[in-house]
mmCIF file of C-alpha atoms in Angstrom:
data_model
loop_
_atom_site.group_PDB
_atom_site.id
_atom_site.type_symbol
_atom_site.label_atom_id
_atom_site.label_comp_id
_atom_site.label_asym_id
_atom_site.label_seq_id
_atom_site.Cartn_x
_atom_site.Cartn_y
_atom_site.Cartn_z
ATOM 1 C CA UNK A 135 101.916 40.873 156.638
ATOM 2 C CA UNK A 136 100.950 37.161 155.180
ATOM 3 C CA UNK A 137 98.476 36.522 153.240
ATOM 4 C CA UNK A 138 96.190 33.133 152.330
ATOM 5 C CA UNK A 139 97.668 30.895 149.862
ATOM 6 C CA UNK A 140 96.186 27.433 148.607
ATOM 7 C CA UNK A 141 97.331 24.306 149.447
ATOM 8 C CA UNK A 142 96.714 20.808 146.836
ATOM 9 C CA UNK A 143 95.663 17.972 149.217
ATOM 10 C CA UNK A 144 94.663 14.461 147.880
ATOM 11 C CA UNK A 145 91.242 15.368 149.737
ATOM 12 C CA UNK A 146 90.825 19.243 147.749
ATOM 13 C CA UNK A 147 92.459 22.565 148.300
ATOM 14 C CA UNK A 148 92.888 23.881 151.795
ATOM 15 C CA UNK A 149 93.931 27.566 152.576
ATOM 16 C CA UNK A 150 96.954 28.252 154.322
ATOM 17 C CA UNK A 151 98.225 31.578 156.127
ATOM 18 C CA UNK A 152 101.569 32.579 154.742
ATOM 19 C CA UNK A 153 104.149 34.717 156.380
ATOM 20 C CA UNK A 154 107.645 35.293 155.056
ATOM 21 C CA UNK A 155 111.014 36.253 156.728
ATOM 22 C CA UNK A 156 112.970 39.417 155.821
ATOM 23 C CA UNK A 157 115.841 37.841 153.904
ATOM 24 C CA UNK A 158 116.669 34.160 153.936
ATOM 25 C CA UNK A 159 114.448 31.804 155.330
ATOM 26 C CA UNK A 160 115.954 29.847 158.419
ATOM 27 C CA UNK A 161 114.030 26.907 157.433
ATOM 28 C CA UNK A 162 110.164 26.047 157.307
ATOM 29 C CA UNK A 163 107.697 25.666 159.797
ATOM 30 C CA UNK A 164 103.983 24.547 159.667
ATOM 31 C CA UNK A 165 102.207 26.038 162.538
ATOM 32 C CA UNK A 166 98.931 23.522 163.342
ATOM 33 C CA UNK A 167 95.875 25.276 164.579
ATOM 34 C CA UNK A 168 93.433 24.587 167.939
ATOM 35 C CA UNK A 169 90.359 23.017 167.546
ATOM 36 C CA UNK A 170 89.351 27.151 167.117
ATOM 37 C CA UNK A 171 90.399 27.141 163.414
ATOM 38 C CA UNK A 172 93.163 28.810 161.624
ATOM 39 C CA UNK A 173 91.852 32.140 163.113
ATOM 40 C CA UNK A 174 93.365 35.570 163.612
ATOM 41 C CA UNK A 175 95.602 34.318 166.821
ATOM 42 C CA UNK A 176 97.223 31.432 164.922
ATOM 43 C CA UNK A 177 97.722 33.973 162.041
ATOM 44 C CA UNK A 178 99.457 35.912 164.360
ATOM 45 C CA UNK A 179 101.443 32.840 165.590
ATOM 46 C CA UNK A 180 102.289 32.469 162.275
ATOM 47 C CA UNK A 181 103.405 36.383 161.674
ATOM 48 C CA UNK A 182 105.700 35.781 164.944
ATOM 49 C CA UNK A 183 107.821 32.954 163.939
ATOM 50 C CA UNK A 184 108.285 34.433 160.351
ATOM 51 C CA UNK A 185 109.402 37.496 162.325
ATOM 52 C CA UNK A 186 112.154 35.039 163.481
ATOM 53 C CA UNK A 187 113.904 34.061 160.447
ATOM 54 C CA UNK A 188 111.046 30.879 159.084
ATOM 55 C CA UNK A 189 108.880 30.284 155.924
ATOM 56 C CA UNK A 190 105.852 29.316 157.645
ATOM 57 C CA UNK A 191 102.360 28.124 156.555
ATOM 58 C CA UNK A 192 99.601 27.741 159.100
ATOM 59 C CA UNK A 193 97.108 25.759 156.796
ATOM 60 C CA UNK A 194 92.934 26.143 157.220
ATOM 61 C CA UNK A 195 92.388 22.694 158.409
ATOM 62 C CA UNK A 196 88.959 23.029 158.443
ATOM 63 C CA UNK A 197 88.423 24.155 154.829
ATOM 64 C CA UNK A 198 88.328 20.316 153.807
ATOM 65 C CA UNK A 199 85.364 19.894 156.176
ATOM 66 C CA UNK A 200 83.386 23.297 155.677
ATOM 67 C CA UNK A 201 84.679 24.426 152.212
ATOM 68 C CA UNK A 202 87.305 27.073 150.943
ATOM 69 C CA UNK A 203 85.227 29.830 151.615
ATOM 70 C CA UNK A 204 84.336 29.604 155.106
ATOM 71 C CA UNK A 205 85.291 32.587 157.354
ATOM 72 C CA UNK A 206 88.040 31.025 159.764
ATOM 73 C CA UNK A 207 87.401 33.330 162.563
ATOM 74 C CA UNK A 208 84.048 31.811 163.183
ATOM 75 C CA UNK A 209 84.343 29.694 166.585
ATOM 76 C CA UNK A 210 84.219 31.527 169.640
ATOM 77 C CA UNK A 211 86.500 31.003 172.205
ATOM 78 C CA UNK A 212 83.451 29.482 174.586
ATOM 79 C CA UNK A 213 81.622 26.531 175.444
ATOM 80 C CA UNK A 214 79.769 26.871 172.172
ATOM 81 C CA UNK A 215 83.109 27.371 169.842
ATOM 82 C CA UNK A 216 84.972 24.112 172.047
ATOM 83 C CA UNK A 217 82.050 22.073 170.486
ATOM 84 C CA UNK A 218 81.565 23.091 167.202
ATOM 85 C CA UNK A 219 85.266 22.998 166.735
ATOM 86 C CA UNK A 220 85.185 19.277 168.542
ATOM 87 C CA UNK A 221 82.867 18.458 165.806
ATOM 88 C CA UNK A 222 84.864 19.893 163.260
ATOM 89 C CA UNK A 223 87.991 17.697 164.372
ATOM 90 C CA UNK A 224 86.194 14.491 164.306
ATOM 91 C CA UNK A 225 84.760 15.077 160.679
ATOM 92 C CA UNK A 226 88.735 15.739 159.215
ATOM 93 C CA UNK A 227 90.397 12.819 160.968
ATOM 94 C CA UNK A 228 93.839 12.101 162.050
ATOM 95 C CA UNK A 229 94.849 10.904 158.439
ATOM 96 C CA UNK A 230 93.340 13.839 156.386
ATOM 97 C CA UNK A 231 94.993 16.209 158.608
ATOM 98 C CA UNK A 232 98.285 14.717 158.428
ATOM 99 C CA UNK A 233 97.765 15.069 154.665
ATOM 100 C CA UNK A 234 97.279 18.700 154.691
ATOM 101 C CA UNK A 235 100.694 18.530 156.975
ATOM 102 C CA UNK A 236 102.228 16.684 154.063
ATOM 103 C CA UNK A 237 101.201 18.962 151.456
ATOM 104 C CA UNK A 238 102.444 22.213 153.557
ATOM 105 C CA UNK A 239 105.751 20.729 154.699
ATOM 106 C CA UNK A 240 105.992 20.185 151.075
ATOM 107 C CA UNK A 241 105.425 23.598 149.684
ATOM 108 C CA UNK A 242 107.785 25.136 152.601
ATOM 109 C CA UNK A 243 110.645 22.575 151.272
ATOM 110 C CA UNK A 244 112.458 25.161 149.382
ATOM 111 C CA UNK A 245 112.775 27.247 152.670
ATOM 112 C CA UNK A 246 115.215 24.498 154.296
ATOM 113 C CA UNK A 247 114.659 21.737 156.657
ATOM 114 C CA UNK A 248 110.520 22.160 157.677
ATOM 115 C CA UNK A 249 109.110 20.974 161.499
ATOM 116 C CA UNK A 250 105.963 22.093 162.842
ATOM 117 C CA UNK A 251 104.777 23.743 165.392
ATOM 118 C CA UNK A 252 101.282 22.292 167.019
ATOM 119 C CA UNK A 253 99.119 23.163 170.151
ATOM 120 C CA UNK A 254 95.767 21.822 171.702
ATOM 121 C CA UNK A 255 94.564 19.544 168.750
ATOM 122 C CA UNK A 256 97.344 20.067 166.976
ATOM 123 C CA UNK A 257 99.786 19.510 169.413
ATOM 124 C CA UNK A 258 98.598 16.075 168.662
ATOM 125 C CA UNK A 259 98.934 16.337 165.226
ATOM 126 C CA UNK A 260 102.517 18.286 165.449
ATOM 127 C CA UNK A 261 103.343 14.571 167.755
ATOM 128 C CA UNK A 262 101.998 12.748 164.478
ATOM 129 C CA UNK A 263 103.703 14.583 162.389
ATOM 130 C CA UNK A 264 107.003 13.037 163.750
ATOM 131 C CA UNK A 265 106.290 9.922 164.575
ATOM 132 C CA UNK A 266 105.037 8.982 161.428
ATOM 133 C CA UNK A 267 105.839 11.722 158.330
ATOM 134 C CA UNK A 268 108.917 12.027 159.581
ATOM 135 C CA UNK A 269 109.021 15.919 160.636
ATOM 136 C CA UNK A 270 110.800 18.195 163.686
ATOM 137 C CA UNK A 271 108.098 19.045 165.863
ATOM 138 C CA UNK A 272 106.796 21.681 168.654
ATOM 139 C CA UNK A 273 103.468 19.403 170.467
ATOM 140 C CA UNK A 274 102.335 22.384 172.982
ATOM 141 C CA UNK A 275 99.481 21.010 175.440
ATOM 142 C CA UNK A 276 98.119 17.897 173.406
ATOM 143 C CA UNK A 277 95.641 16.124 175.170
ATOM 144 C CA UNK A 278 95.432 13.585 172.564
ATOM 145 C CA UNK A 279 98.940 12.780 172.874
ATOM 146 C CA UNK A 280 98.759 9.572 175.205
ATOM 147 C CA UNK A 281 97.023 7.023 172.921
ATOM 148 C CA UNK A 282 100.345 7.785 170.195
ATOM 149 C CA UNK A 283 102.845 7.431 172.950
ATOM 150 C CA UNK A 284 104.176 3.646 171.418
ATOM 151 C CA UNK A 285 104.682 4.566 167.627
ATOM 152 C CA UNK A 286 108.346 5.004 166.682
ATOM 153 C CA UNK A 287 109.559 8.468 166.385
ATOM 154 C CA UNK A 288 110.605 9.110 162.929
ATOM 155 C CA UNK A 289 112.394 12.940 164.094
ATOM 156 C CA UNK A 290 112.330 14.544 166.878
ATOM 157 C CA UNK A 291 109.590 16.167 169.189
ATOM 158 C CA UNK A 292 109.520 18.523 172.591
ATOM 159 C CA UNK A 293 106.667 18.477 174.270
ATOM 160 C CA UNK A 294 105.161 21.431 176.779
ATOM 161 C CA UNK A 295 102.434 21.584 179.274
ATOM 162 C CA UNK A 296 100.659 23.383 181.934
ATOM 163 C CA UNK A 297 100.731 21.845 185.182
ATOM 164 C CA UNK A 298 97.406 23.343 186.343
ATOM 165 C CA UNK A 299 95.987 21.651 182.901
ATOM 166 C CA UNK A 300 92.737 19.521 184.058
ATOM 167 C CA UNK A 301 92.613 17.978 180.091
ATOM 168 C CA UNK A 302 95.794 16.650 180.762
ATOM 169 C CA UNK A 303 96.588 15.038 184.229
ATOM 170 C CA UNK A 304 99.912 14.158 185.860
ATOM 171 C CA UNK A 305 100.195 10.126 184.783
ATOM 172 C CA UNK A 306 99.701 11.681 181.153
ATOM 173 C CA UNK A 307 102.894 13.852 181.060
ATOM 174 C CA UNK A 308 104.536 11.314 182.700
ATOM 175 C CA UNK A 309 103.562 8.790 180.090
ATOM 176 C CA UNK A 310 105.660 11.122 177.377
ATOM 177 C CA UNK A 311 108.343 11.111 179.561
ATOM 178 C CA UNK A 312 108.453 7.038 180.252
ATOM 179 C CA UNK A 313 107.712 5.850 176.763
ATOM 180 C CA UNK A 314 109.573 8.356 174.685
ATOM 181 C CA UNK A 315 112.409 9.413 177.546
ATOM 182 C CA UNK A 316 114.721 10.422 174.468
ATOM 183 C CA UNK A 317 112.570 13.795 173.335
ATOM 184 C CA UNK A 318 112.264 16.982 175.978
ATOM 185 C CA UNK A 319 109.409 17.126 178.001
ATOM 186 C CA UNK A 320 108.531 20.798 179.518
ATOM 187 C CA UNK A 321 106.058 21.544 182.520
ATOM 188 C CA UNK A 322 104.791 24.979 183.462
ATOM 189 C CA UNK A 323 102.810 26.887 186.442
ATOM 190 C CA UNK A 324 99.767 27.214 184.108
ATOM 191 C CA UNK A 325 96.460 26.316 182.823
ATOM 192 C CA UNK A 326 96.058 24.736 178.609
ATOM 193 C CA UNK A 327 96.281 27.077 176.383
ATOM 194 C CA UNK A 328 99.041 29.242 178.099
ATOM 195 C CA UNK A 329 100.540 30.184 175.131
ATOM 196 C CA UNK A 330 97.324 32.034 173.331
ATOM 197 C CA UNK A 331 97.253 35.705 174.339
ATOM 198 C CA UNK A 332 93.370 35.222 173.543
ATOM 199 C CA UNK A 333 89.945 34.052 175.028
#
């Protein structure tokens, strides 16, 4: 079972979900929440991949805009939650979450070579996190993707969506596969969010 550990950021501390392998780590992995929080399901994200072999952190991105203490199992998996947690994106910011990124890639370092993992919001952020820090990356169902499509990959990145996904229409997934036609591109018979076994 992980537990919460504390990440430094430039912008304060953020909390981060840690989960260990049995034995030697594989490498790292920073698993990058929805726009739900670091709640129990991407704790349990977290617990899976550590069950395969990685050091993996799945940082509270949300600490740096409602504090260190806030219960991250708070937004509902509704209309109500989708906004709140909206809001909640907006406040952070692409650059402070790429920060908190930076500081958990950092801390996994000794584990091996670190990617991340990302889906909804942070699929976006998991495509950031390659094109510009530099790091392996998972981008599951990021409907933010399209505006990032013309950086320069720095590593790596597979993408995966749900063709029934009304946040992210056809042209879009094509887009990934025109502009960056070098990284794997994955489509599926299913709605966003098919990977969480929740809401």
């Amino acid at each position: 079972m992980g537990e919460w550990v504390t990440l430094d950021t430039h912008h304060g501390p953020v909390r981060a979900w840690q989960a260990e392998p049995d034995g030697k780590p594989r490498g790292g992995l920073v698993v990058i929440q929805e726009i739900f929080g670091a709640n129990a399901h991407i704790r349990e994200v977290a617990e899976g991949f550590a069950a395969k072999g990685y050091a993996v952190l799945a940082p509270s991105f949300f600490d740096l805009v409602d504090g260190p203490a806030a219960d991250p199992d708070t937004l509902p998996y509704d209309p109500d939650g989708v906004k709140r947690g909206l809001e909640r994106v907006t406040a952070l910011g692409v650059e402070k979450a790429l920060e908190v990124v930076r500081a958990a890639a950092s801390r996994l370092a000794p584990a091996g070579r670190v990617g991340t993992v990302g889906y909804c919001w942070g699929g976006s952020i998991a495509l950031l996190a390659a094109l510009r820090l530099g790091l392996p990356s998972v981008s599951y169902y990021g409907a933010r993707n399209v505006q990032f499509l013309d950086e320069t990959a720095k590593a790596p990145v597979m993408f995966h969506f749900g063709a029934q996904d009304r946040s992210i229409p056809p042209e879009a997934i094509k887009a990934h596969r025109e502009k960056l036609p070098q990284m794997a591109t994955f489509v599926y018979p299913a709605d966003h969010a098919f990977n969480r076994n929740v809401g």
